[in-house]
C-alpha positions as CSV (number, residue, x, y, z in Angstrom):
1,X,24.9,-6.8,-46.4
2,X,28.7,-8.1,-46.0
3,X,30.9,-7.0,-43.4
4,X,32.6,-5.0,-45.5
5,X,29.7,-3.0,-46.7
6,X,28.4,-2.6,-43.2
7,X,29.1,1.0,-41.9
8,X,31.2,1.4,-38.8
9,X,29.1,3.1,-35.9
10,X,29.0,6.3,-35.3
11,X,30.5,7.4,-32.0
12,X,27.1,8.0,-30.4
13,X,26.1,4.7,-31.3
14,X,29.5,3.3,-30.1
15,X,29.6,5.1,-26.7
16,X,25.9,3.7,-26.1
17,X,27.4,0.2,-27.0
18,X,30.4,0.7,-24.4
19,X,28.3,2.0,-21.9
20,X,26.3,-1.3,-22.0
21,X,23.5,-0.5,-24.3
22,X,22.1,-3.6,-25.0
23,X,23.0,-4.7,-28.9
24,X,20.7,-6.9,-30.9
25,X,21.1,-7.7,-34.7
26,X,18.2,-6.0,-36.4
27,X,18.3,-8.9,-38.9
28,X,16.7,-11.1,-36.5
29,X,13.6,-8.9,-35.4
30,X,10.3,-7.9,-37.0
31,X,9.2,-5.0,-39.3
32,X,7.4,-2.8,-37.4
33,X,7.4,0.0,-40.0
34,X,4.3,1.9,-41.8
35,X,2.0,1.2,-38.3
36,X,-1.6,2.6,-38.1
37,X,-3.9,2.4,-35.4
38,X,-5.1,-0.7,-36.4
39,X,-1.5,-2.4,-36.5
40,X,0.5,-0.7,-33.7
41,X,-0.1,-2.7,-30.9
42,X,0.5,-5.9,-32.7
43,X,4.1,-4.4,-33.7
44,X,5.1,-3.3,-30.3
45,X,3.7,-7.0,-29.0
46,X,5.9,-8.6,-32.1
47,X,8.8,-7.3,-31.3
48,X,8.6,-7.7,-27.5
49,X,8.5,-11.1,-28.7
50,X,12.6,-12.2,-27.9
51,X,11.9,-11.9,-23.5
52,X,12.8,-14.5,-22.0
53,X,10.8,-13.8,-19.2
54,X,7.8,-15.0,-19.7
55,X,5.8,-13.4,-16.9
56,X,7.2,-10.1,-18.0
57,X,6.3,-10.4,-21.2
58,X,2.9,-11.4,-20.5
59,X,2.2,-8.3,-18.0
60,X,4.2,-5.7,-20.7
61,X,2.5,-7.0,-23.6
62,X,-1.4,-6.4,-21.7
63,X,-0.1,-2.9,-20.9
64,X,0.4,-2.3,-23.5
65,X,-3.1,-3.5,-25.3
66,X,-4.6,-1.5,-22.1
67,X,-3.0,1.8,-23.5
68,X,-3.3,1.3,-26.7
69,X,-7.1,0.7,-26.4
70,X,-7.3,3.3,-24.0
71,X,-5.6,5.8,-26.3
72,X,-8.3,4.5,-29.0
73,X,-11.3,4.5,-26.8
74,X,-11.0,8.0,-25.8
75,X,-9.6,9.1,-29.0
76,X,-6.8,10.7,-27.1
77,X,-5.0,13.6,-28.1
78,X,-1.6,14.8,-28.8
79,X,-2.0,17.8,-26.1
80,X,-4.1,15.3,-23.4
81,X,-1.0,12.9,-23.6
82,X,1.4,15.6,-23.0
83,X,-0.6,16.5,-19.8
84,X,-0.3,12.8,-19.1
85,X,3.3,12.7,-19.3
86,X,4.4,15.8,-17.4
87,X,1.8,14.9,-14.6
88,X,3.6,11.7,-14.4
89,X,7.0,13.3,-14.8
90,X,6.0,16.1,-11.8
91,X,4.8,12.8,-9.4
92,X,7.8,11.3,-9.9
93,X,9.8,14.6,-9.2
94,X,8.0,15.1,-5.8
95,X,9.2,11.8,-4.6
96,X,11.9,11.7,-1.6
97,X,13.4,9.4,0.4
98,X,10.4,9.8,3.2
99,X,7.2,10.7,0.8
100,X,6.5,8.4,-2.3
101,X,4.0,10.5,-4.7
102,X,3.7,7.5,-7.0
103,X,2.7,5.2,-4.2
104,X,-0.1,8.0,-3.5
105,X,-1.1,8.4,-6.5
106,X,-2.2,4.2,-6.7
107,X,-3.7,4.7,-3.6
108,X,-6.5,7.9,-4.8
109,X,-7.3,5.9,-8.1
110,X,-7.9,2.7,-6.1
111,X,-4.8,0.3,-7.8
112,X,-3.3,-0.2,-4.4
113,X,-6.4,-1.3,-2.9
114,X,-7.5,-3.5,-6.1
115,X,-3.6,-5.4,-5.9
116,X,-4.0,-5.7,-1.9
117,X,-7.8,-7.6,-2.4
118,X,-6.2,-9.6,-5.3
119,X,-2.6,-10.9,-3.3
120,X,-4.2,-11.0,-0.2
121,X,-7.3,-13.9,-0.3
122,X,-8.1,-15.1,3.0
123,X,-10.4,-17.6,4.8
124,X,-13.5,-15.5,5.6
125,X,-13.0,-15.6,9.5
126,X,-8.9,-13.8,8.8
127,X,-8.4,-10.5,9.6
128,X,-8.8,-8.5,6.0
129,X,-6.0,-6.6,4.9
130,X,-5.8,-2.9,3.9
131,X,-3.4,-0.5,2.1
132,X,-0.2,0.0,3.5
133,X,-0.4,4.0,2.3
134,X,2.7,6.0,1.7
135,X,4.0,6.7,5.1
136,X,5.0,3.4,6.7
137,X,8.8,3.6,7.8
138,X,11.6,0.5,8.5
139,X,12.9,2.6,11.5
140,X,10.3,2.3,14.0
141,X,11.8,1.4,17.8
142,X,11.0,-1.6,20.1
143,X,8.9,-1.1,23.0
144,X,8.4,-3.3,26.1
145,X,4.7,-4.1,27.0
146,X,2.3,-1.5,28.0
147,X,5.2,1.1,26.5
148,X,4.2,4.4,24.4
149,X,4.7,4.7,20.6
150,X,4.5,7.9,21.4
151,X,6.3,10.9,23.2
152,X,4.9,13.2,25.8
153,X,2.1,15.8,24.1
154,X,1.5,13.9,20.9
155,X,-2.1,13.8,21.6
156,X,-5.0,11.7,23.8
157,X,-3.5,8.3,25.6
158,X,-5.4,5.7,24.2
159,X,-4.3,1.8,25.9
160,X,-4.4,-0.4,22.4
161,X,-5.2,-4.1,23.7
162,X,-4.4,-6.6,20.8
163,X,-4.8,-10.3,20.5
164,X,-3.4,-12.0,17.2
165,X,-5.3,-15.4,17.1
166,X,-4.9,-18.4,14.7
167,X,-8.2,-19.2,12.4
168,X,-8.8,-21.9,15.0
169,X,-8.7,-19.4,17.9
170,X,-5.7,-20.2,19.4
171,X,-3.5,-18.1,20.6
172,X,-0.1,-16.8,18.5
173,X,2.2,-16.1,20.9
174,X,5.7,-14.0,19.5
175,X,4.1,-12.9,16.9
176,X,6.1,-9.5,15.6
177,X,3.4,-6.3,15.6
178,X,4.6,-3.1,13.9
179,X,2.5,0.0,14.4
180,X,2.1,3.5,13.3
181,X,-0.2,6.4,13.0
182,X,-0.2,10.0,13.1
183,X,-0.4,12.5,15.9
184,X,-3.6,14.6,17.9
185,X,-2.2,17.4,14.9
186,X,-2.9,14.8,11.9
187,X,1.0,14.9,11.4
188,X,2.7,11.5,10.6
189,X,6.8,12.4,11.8
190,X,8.0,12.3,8.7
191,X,6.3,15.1,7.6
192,X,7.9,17.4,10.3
193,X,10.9,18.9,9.1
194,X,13.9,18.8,10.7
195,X,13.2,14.6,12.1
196,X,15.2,13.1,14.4
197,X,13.6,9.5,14.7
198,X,10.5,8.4,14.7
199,X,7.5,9.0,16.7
200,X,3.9,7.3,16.7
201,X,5.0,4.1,15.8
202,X,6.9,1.3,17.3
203,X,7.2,-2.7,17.4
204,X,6.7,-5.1,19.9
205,X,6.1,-8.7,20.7
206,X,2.6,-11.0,21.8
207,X,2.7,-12.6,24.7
208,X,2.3,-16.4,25.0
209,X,-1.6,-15.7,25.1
210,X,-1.7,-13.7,22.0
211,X,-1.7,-10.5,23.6
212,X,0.6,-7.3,23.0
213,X,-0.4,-3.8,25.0
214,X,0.9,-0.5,24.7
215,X,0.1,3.1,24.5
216,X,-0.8,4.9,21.5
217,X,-2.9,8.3,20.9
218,X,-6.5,8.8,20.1
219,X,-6.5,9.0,16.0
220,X,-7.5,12.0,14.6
221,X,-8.9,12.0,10.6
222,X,-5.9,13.9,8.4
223,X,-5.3,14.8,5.2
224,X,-3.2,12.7,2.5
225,X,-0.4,15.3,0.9
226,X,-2.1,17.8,-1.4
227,X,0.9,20.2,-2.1
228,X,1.5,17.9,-5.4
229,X,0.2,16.6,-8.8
230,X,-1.9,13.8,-6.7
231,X,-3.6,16.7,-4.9
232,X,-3.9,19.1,-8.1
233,X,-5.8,15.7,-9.5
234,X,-8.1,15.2,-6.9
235,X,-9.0,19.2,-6.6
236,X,-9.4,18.3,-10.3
237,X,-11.8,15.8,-9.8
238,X,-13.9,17.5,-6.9
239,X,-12.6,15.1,-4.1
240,X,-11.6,15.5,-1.2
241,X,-8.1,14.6,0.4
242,X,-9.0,13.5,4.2
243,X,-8.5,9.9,5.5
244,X,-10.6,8.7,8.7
245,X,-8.5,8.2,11.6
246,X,-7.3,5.2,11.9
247,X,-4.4,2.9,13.9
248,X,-1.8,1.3,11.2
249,X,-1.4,-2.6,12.4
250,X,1.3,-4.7,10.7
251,X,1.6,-8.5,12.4
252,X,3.8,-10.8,11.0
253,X,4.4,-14.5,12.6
254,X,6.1,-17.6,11.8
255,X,4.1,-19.9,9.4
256,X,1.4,-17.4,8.8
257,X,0.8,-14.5,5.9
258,X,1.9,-11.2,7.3
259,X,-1.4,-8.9,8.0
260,X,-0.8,-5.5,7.0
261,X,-4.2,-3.7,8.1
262,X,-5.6,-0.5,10.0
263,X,-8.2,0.0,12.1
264,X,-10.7,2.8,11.7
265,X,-12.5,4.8,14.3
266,X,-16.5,4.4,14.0
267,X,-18.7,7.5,13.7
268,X,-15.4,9.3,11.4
269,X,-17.0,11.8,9.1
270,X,-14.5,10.3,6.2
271,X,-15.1,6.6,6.8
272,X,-17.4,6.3,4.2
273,X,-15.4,8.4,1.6
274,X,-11.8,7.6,2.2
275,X,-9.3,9.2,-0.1
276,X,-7.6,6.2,-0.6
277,X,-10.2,3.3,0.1
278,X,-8.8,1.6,2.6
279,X,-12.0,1.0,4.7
280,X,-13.5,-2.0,4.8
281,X,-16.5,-2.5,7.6
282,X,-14.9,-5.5,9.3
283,X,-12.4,-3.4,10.6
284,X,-14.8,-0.1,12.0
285,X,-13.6,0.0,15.6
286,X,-14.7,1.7,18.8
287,X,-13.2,3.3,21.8
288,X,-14.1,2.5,25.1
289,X,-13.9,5.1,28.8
290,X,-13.0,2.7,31.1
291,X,-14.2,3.9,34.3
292,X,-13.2,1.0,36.2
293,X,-10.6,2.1,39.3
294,X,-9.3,-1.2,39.3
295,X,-8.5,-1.5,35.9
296,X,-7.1,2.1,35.8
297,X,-4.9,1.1,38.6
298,X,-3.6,-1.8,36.7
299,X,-2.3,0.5,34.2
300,X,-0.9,3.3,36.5
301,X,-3.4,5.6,34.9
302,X,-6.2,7.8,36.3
303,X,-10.1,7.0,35.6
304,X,-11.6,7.5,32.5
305,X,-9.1,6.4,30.3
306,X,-9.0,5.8,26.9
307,X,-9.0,1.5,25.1
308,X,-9.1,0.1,22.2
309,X,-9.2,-3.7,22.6
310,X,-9.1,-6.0,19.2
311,X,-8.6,-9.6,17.7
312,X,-6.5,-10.0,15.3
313,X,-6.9,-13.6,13.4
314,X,-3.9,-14.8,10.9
315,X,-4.2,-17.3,8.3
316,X,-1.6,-19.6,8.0
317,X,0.5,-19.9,4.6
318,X,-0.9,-23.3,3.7
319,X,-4.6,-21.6,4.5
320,X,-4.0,-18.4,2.3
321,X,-2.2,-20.4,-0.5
322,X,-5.7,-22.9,-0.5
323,X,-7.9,-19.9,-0.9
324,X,-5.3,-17.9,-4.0
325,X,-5.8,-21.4,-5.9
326,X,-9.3,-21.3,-5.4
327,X,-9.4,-17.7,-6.4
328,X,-7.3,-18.4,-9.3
329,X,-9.2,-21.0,-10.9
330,X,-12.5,-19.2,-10.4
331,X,-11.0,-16.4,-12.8
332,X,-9.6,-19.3,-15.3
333,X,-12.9,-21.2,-15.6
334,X,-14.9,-17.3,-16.4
């Protein structure tokens, strides 16, 4: 067709153009008309085929052969797929700035957990990680050694001991730990209306021998948020909504892979069927009643009191990267 022949735009198509739509000449792409179930995913791959970025191309194009095998496999219908798409369209709807319903929804069908194993290979004597779940927060405050994460009445004292240790056992001293959890009521803050700041978490520093200190409350096993599509789903299903209660642990140092992990209270009803699979056995914990005067006077506090004492050992970059490389060419050589 000559440039005369050609049709000017129409002034939808024009106002999409100004806007920034992007604008490629359909002379130069593939015929993906008259598709079948047989050909469809082959079209949509074909004319994908102009990225540039290769690493996006290669992770659209296997979603899409996922879906469209899916959609084959289960001979899906027009009606399930429309359930599909407004359960998708009411998750994204319930997201906020403070809860993430799509982050919650990865976590209860077990994606979060599968990407955390996958990106975080370790040496086997590293801390493992675990899900970061859908209430961690950038606003947490600094506290001083042997401080509170949280304010007066939020639930049990419990003295958290942590040592963050290299995979040689030395000590990492200045290493950055983060920490949150919820309170005696199972309530992370943000889910209290009307927040100020935050509350049950906080940041501090190691020590030059690896240790940090500082007062948290006794975790209590909670519920994930079930007022959404994610909890219509799992009432769906037949499963449950409760976590165990566990102690979020984030430690980040210079030179090694940032841990983001939890720690989980032994003997929790839940621990076995967490909502969002982030137990793993290495990191079933216990609490001690320290009845020792002494050691109650250390800490100002009165006899029995409430510690949790754990090691927490980092791989180093070099270490993790050795161990993804392995990992990597395991999968290539299947």
């Amino acid at each position: 067709m000559s440039a005369a022949q050609r049709k000017a735009p129409s002034k939808a198509v024009q106002l999409a153009i100004d806007a920034g739509a992007p604008t490629i000449d359909p002379s130069t792409l593939p015929d993906v008309t008259d598709i079948s179930p047989e050909t469809v995913t082959e079209s949509v791959i074909a004319i994908n085929s102009q990225c540039k970025n290769e690493r996006q191309k290669f992770l659209i194009n296997n979603l899409v052969r996922h879906l469209h095998d899916y959609a084959r496999e289960t001979n899906l219908t027009t009606e399930e797929w429309m359930t599909a798409i407004q359960f998708l369209t009411a998750t994204g709807q319930k997201c906020s700035s403070i809860r993430q319903e799509f982050i919650l929804l990865s976590d209860v069908l077990g994606v979060s957990a599968l990407v955390d194993s996958i990106n975080h290979a370790r040496p086997p004597n590293a801390t493992e990680n675990t899900v970061l779940g859908p209430f961690f927060t950038e606003d947490a405050n600094d506290i001083d050694q042997q401080g509170s994460i949280a304010s007066e009445g939020k639930g049990d004292p419990l003295l958290v001991t942590l040592r963050v240790l290299d995979t040689q056992g030395r000590p990492v001293p200045g290493a950055r730990v983060e920490t949150w959890e919820t309170d005696a009521e199972g309530f992370y803050d943000t889910q209290y209306e009307g927040r100020t700041g935050p509350d049950c978490r906080g940041r501090l520093k190691t020590q030059e021998d690896g240790v940090c200190e500082f007062w948290a409350v006794v975790p209590v096993a909670y519920p994930i948020p079930s007022d959404g599509p994610v909890g219509s789903l799992l009432r769906s299903l037949h499963r449950h909504v409760f976590r165990p209660a566990h102690l979020h642990i984030m430690v980040d140092a210079d030179r090694f892979e940032t841990l983001t992990t939890a720690l989980y209270l032994e003997g929790d009803e839940y621990i076995k069927s967490d909502a969002v699979f982030g137990v793993k056995r290495s990191l079933i914990c216990k609490i001690d009643r320290v009845a020792d005067e002494a050691e109650a006077k250390k800490h100002a506090k009165s006899t029995p009191f409430n510690q949790l004492k754990w090691d927490f050992v980092l791989a180093s970059k070099e270490e993790a990267d050795l161990v993804r490389a392995e990992k990597m060419e395991k999968m290539r050589l299947k």
